[in-house]
Short mmCIF file of C-alpha atoms and ligand atoms in Angstrom, two decimals:
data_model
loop_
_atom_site.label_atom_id
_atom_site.label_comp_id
_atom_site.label_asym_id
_atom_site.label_seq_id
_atom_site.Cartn_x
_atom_site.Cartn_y
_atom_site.Cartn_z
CA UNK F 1 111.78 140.16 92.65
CA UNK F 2 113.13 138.08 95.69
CA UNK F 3 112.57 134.64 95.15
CA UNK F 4 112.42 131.69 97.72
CA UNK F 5 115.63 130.11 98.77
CA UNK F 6 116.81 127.28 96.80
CA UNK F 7 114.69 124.49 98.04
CA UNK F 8 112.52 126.14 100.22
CA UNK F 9 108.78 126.42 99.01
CA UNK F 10 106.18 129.19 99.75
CA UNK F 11 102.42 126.67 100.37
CA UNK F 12 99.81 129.10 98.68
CA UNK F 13 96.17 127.89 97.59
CA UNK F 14 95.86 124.37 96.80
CA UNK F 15 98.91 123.51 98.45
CA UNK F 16 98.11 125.39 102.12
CA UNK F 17 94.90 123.35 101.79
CA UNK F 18 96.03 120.42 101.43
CA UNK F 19 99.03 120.79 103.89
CA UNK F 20 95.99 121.89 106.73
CA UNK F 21 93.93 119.20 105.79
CA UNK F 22 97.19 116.87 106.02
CA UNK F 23 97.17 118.21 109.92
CA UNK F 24 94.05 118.13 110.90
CA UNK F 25 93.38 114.43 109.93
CA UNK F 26 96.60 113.38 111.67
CA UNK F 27 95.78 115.74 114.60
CA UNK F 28 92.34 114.36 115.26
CA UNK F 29 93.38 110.88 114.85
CA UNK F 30 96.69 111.63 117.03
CA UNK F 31 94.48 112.97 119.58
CA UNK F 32 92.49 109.11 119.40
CA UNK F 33 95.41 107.58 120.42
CA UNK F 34 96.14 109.96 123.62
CA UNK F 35 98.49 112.47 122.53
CA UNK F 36 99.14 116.48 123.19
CA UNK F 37 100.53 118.63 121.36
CA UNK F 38 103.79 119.94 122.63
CA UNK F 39 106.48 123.17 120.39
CA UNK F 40 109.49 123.04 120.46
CA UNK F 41 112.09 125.31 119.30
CA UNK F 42 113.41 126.03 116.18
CA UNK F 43 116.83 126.49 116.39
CA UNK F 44 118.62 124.70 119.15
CA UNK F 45 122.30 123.93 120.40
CA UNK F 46 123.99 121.92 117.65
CA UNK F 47 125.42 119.56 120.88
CA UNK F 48 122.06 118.30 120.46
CA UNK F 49 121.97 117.03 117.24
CA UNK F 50 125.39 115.83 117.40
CA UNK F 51 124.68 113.41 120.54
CA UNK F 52 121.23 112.30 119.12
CA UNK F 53 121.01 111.82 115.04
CA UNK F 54 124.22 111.07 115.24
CA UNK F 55 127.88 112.50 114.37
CA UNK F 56 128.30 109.92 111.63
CA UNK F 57 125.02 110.66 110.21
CA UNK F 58 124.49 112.56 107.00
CA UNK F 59 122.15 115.04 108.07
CA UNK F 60 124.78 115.85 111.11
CA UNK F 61 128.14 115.87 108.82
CA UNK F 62 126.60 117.20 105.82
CA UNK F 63 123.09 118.75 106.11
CA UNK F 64 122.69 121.17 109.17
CA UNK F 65 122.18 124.80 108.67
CA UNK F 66 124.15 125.59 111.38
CA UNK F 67 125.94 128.84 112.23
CA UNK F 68 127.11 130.65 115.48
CA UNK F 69 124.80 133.63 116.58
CA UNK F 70 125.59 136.67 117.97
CA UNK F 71 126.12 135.86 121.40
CA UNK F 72 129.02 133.65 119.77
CA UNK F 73 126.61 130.30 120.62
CA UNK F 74 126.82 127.32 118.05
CA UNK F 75 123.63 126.81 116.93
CA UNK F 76 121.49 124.99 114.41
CA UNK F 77 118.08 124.63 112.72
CA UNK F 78 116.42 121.62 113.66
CA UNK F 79 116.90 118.70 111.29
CA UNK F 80 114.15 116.54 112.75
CA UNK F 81 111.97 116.54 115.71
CA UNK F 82 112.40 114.12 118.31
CA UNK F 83 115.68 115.24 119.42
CA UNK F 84 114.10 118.56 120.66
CA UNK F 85 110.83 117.06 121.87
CA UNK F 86 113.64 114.25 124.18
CA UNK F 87 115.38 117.29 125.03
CA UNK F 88 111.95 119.21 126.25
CA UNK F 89 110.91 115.74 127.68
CA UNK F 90 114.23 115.53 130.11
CA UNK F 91 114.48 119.64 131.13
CA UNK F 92 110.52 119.68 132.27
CA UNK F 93 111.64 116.31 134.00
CA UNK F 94 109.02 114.68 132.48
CA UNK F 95 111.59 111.73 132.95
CA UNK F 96 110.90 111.83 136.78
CA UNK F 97 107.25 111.03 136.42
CA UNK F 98 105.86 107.68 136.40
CA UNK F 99 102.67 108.59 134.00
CA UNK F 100 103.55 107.51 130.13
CA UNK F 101 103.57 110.80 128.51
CA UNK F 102 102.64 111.07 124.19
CA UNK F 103 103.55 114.21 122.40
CA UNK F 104 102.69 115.47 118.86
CA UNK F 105 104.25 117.91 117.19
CA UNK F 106 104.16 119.41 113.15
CA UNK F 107 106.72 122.24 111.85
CA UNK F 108 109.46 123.27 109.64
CA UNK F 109 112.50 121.15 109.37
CA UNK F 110 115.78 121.81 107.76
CA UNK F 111 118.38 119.67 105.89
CA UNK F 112 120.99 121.47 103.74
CA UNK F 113 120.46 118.29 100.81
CA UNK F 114 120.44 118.54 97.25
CA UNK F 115 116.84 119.49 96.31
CA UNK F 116 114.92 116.88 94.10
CA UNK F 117 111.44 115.92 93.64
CA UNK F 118 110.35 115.18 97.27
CA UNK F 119 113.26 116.41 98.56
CA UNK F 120 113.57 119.92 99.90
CA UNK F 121 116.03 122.00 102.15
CA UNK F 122 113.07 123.31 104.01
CA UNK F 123 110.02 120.65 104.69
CA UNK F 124 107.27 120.04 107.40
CA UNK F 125 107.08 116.97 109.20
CA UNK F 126 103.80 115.79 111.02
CA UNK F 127 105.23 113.63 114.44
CA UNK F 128 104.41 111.58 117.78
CA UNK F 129 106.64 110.57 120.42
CA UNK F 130 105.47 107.86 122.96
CA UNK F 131 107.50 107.79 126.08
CA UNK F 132 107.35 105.24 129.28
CA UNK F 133 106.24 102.37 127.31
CA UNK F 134 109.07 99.63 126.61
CA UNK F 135 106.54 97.44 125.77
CA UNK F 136 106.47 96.04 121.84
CA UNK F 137 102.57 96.69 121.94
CA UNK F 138 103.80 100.11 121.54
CA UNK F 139 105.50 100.05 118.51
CA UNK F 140 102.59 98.31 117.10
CA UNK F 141 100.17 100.91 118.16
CA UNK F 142 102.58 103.64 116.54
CA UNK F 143 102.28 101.78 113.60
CA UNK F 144 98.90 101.21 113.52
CA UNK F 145 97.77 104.72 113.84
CA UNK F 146 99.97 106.28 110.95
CA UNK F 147 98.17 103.51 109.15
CA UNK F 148 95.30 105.08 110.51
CA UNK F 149 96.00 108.58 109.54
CA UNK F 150 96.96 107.33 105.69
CA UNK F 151 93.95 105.89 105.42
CA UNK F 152 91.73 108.67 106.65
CA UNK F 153 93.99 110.65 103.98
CA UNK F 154 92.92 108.12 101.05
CA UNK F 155 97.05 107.41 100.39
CA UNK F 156 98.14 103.87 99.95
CA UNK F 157 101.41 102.67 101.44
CA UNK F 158 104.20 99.62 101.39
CA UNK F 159 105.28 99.08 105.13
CA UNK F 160 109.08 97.90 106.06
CA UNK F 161 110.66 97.03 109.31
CA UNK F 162 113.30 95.65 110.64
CA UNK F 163 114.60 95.14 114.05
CA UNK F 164 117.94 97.38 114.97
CA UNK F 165 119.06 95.37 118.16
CA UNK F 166 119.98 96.28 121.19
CA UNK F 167 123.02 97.21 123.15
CA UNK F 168 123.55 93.61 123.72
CA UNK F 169 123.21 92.06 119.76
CA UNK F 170 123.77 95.20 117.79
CA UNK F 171 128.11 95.33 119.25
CA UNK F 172 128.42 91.52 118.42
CA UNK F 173 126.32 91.55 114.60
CA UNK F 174 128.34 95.35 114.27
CA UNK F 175 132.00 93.81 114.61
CA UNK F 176 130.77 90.77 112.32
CA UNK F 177 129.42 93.08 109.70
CA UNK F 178 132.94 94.97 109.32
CA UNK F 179 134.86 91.59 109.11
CA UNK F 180 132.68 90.79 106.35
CA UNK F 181 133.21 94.40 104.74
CA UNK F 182 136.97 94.49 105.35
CA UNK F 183 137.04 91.78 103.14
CA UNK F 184 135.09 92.88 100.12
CA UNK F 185 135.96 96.73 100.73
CA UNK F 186 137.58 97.19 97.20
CA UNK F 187 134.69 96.49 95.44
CA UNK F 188 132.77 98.91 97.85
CA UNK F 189 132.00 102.60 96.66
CA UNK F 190 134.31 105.64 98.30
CA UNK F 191 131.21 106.27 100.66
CA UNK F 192 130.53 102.96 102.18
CA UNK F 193 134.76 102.38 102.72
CA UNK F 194 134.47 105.55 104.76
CA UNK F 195 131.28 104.10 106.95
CA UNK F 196 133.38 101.23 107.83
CA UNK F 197 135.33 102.87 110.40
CA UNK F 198 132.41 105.51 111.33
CA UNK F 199 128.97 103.71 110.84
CA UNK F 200 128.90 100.27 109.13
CA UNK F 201 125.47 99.67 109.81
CA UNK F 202 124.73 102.25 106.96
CA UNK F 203 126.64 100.60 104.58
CA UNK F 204 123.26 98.66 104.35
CA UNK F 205 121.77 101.22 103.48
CA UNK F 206 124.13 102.44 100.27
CA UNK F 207 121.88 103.04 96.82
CA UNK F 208 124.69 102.32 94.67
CA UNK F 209 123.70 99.21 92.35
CA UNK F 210 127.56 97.29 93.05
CA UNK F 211 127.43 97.82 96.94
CA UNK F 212 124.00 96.29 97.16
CA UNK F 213 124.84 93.45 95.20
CA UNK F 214 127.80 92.52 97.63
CA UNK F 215 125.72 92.63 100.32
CA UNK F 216 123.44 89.86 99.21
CA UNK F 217 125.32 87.72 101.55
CA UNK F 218 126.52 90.45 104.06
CA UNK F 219 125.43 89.27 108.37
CA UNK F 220 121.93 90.42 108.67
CA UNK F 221 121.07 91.69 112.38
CA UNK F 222 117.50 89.92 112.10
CA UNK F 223 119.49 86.52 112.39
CA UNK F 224 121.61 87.77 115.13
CA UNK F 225 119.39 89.12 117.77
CA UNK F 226 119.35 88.45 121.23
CA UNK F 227 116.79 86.78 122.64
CA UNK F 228 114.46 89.85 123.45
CA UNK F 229 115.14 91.50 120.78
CA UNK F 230 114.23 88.53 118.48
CA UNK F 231 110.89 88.05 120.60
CA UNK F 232 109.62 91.40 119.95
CA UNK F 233 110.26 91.20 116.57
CA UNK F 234 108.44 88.38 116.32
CA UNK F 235 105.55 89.26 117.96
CA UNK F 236 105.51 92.71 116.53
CA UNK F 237 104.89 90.35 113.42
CA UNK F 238 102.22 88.65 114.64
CA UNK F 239 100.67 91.44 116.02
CA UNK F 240 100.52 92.73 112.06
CA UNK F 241 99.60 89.76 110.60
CA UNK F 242 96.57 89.46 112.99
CA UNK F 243 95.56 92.89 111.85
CA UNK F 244 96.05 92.22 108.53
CA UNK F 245 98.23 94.65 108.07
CA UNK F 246 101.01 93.95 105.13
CA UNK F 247 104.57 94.77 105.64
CA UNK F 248 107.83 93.26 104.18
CA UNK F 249 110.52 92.58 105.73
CA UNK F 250 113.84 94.55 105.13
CA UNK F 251 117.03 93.48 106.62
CA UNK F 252 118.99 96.55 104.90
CA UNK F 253 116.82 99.35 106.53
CA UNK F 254 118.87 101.00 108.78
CA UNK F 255 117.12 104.76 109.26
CA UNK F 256 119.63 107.61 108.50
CA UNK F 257 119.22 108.74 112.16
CA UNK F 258 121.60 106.85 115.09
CA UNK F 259 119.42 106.92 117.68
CA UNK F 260 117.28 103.81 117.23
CA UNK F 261 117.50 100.53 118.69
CA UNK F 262 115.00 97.38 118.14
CA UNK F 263 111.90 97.95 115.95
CA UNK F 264 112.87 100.40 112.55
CA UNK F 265 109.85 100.96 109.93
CA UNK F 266 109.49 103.08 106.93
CA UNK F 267 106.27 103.61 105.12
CA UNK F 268 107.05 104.47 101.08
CA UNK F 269 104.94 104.93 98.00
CA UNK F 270 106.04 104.02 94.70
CA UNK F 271 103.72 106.85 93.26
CA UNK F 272 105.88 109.07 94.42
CA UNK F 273 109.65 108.82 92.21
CA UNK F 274 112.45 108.23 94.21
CA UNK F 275 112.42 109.76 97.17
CA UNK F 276 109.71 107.16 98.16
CA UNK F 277 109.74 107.07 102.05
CA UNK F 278 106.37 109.20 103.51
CA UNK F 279 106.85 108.25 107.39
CA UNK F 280 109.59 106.80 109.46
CA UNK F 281 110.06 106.10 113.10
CA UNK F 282 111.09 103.52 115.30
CA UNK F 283 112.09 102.88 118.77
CA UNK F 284 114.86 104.49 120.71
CA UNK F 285 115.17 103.36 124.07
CA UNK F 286 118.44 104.77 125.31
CA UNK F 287 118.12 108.25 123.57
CA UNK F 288 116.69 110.10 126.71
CA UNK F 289 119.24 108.75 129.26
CA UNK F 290 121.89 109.64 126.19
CA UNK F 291 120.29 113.53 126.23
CA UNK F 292 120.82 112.96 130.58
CA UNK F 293 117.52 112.08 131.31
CA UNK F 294 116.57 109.09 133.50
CA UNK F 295 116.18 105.51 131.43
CA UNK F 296 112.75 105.83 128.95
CA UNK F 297 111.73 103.57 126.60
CA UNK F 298 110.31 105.42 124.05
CA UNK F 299 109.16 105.13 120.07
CA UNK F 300 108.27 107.54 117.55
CA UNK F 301 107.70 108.61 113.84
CA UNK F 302 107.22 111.30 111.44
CA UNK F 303 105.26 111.84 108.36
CA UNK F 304 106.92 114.43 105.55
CA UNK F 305 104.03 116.69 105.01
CA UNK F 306 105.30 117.59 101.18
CA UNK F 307 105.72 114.13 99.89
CA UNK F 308 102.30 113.09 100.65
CA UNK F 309 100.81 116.65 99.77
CA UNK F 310 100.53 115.23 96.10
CA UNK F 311 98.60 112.07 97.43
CA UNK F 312 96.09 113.27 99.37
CA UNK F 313 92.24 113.08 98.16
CA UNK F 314 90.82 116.46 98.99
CA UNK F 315 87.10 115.69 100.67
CA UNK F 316 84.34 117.18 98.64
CA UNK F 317 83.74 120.98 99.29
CA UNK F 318 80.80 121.00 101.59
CA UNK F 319 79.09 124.64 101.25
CA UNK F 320 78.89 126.76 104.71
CA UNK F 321 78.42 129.83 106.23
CA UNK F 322 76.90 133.00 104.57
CA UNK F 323 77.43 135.19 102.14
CA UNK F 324 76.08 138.67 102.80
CA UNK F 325 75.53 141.57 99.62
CA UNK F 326 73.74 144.40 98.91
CA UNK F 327 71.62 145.18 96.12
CA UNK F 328 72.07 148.96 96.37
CA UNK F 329 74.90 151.51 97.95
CA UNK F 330 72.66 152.80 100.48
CA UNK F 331 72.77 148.98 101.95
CA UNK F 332 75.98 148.04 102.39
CA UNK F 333 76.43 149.65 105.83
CA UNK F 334 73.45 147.54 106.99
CA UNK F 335 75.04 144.47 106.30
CA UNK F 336 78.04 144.84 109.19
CA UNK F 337 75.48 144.25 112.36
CA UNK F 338 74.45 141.27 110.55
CA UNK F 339 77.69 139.94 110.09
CA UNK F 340 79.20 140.96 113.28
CA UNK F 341 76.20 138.67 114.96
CA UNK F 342 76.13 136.10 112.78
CA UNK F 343 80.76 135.50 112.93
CA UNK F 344 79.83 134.98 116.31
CA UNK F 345 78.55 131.19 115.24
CA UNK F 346 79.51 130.98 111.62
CA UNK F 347 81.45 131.82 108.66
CA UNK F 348 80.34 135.07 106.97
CA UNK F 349 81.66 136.40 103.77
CA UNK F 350 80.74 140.26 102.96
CA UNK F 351 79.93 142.12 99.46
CA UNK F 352 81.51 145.53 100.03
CA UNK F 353 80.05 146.38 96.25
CA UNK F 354 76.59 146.74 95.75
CA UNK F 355 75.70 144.32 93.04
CA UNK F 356 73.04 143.14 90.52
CA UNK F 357 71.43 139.78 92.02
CA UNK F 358 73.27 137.41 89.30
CA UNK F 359 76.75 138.91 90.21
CA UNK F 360 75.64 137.72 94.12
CA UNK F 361 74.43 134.46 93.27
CA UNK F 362 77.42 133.90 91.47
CA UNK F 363 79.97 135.09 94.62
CA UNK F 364 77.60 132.76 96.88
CA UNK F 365 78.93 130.43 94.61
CA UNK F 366 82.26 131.01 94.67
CA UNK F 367 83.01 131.38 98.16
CA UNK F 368 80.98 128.02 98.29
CA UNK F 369 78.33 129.47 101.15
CA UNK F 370 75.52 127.77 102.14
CA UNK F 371 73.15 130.94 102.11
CA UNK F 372 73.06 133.89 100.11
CA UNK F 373 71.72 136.72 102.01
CA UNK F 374 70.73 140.11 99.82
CA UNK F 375 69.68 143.84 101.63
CA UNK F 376 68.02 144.98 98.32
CA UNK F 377 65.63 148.35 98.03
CA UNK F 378 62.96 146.78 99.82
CA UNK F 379 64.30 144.83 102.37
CA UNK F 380 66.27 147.92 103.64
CA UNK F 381 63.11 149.96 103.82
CA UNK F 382 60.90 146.87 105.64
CA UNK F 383 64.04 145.98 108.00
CA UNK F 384 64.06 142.73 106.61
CA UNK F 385 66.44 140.57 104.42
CA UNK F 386 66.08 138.27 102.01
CA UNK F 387 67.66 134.80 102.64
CA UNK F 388 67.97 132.06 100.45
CA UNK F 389 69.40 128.11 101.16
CA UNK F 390 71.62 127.18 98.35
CA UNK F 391 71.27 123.68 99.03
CA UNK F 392 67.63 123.48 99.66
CA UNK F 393 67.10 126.35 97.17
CA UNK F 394 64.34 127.23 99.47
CA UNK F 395 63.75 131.76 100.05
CA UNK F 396 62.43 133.36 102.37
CA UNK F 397 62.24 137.33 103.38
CA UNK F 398 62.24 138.13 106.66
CA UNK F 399 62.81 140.47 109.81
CA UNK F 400 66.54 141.83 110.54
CA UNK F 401 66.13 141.04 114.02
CA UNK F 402 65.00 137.64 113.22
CA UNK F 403 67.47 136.30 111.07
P1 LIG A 1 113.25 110.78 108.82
O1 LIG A 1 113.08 109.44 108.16
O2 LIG A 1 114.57 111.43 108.67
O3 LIG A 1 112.91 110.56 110.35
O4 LIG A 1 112.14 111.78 108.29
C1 LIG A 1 110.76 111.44 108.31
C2 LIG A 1 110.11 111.79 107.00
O5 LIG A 1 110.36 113.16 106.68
C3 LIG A 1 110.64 111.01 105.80
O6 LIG A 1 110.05 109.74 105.70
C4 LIG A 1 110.24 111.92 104.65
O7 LIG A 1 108.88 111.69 104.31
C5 LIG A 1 110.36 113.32 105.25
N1 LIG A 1 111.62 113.97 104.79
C6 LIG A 1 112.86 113.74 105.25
N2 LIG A 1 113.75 114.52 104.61
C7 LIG A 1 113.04 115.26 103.71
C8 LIG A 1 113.39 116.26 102.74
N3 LIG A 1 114.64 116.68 102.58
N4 LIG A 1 112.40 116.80 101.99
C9 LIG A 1 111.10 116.41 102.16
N5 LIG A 1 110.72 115.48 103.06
C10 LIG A 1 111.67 114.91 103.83
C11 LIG A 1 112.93 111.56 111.29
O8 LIG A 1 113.08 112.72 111.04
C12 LIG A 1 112.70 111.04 112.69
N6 LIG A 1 112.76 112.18 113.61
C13 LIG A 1 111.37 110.31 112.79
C14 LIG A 1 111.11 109.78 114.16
C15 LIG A 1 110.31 110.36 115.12
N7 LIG A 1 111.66 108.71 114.71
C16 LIG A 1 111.24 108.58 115.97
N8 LIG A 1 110.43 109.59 116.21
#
């Protein structure tokens, strides 16, 4: 028997339920707040990921499956979305068009990590990318519509931000930062001594108990911004607060991707163990020029499909369609016109076997139809069929032709 790769998960029964359910919900509620769907490929030039998540980054130094195909090209399978969907955004020249243009997107993504409870080497994200709008409404919007989506899921949530700066405070609180590290970089683990010279900002970001502890009093970027970057915050804030929805504040959250500037959030449930964070997004305002499009603000997030697969409240079954049997051999055959017209508008489930009229009923059940329609010795010699409404449990016989 050939077994799935290490960390990669067939979805069968329950699971591809609840992962199309997942879709649908943020789909329709996506689709609310004016976006399309747009694909994007699977595997694309690593160059890509390298400019965009980020060099330093885990997922680029340690977690691509990437490989050079035949045609000697280095390639990779995507780690996340938006760098493809900025990359599909800039060659359509999308950039060249004044209309604000909002993108959804779900799929397969792949990080070569160690697998864990919630965290797999092959997992489907649910994402939206928002581009032409610099304005902090925006961000709020974002925010307010994976809220949206959670709670049309029935999943409850802790919300974090933080502001990332800009090209004008993030240089300035970044050179700080590393004087303060230098100076306590002894005490710091072997990871965080080596993001000192590549990316300090993660350092915030370490798990390990001693590092956090040192950086109690570490420079936080929150009391360094520049002025616009400290007005957005704020009003992103307020903005929250006069929705009523609850957030915390947290200076350390960096994002494991390089690409964002000013607002960073994470949503996380602590009903999941340890790999806690469901959705995470932010703004990232220079990433299209960086990928050689023209200047676009734009913000985004994604939701990881598996992690909140677990958290999701199924709706209530509601019975539908029909469920078509025959009572006798000689029947069966009559039952295809009937279902050929009647797929045309609904669901339709078929009996091949002739059965006894308990074994139907019980099938009806199963398949969790709404009627349970029978061809039995007299109904195929009258031309008529005998229909009855599981929910109403009201019968009735009556012409072929007429049902
Ligand atoms: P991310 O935080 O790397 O952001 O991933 C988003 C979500 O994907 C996480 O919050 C988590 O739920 C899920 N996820 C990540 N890695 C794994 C894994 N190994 N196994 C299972 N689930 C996982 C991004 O990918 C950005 N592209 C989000 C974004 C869109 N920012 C702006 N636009």
């Amino acid at each position: 028997m050939i077994n799935p790769l290490r960390g990669m998960k067939d979805l069968t029964f329950d699971d591809s339920q609840r992962f199309v359910h997942i879709v649908t919900t943020a789909i329709k509620v996506a689709k609310r707040y004016g976006y399309g769907y747009i694909e994007t490929p699977i595997l694309e030039e690593t160059a890509l990921f390298k400019r965009s998540v980020g060099e330093s980054s885990d997922i680029v130094g340690k977690e691509m499956y990437q490989f050079e195909d035949k045609g000697g090209n280095d390639v990779c399978m995507r780690p996340e979305g938006t760098a493809g969907v900025v990359r599909a955004f800039v060659h359509a020249k999308l950039d060249r068009q004044p209309l604000k243009q909002k993108f959804y997107y779900y799929g397969p993504m792949f990080r070569y990590e160690r697998p864990q409870k919630g965290r797999l080497r092959e997992f489907h994200q649910f994402g939206c990318e928002s581009f032409g709008e610099g304005s902090v409404y925006e961000d709020f919007t974002i925010i307010t519509m994976i809220s949206q989506i959670f709670k049309e899921l029935g999943i409850g949530f802790d919300l974090q931000i933080n502001s990332l700066g800009c090209p004008e405070c993030m240089p300035p609180y970044k050179q700080n930062l590393v004087n303060f590290l230098t100076n306590i970089k002894e005490e710091l683990c072997e990871d965080c001594n080596r993001r000192i010279g590549t990316n300090p900002i993660r350092v915030l970001d370490c798990k390990n108990k001693t590092c956090q502890s040192l950086l109690t009093n570490s420079p936080k970027l929150i009391n360094n911004l520049c002025e616009a970057c400290d007005s957005d915050f704020k009003k992103l804030t307020t903005l929250l607060d006069q929705a009523e929805l609850s957030y915390t504040i947290d200076t350390n959250l960096v994002r494991g991707l390089d690409y964002y500037s000013k607002t960073a959030f994470e949503f996380v449930s602590d009903e999941i163990g340890a790999q806690s964070a469901i959705a995470g997004g932010g703004r990232y305002d220079k990433l299209v020029e960086f990928l050689d499009g023209k200047p676009t603000p734009a913000v985004g997030f994604a939701i990881g499909i598996e992690r909140i697969m677990e958290l999701v409240q199924m709706p209530k079954v509601q019975r539908e369609g029909i469920y078509l049997g025959a009572m006798l051999e000689e029947a069966v055959e009559a039952l295809f016109p009937v279902a050929t017209l009647k797929r045309l508008e609904q669901k339709v489930t078929v009996e091949y076997n002739s059965k006894g009229f308990k074994s139907h009923m019980k099938g009806a059940d199963k398949v969790h139809a709404k009627y349970c329609v029978l061809i039995g010795e007299d109904e195929l010699k009258d031309g008529t069929i005998w229909v009855k409404d599981l929910e109403t449990k009201k019968e009735s016989t009556i012409p072929r032709g007429e049902f």
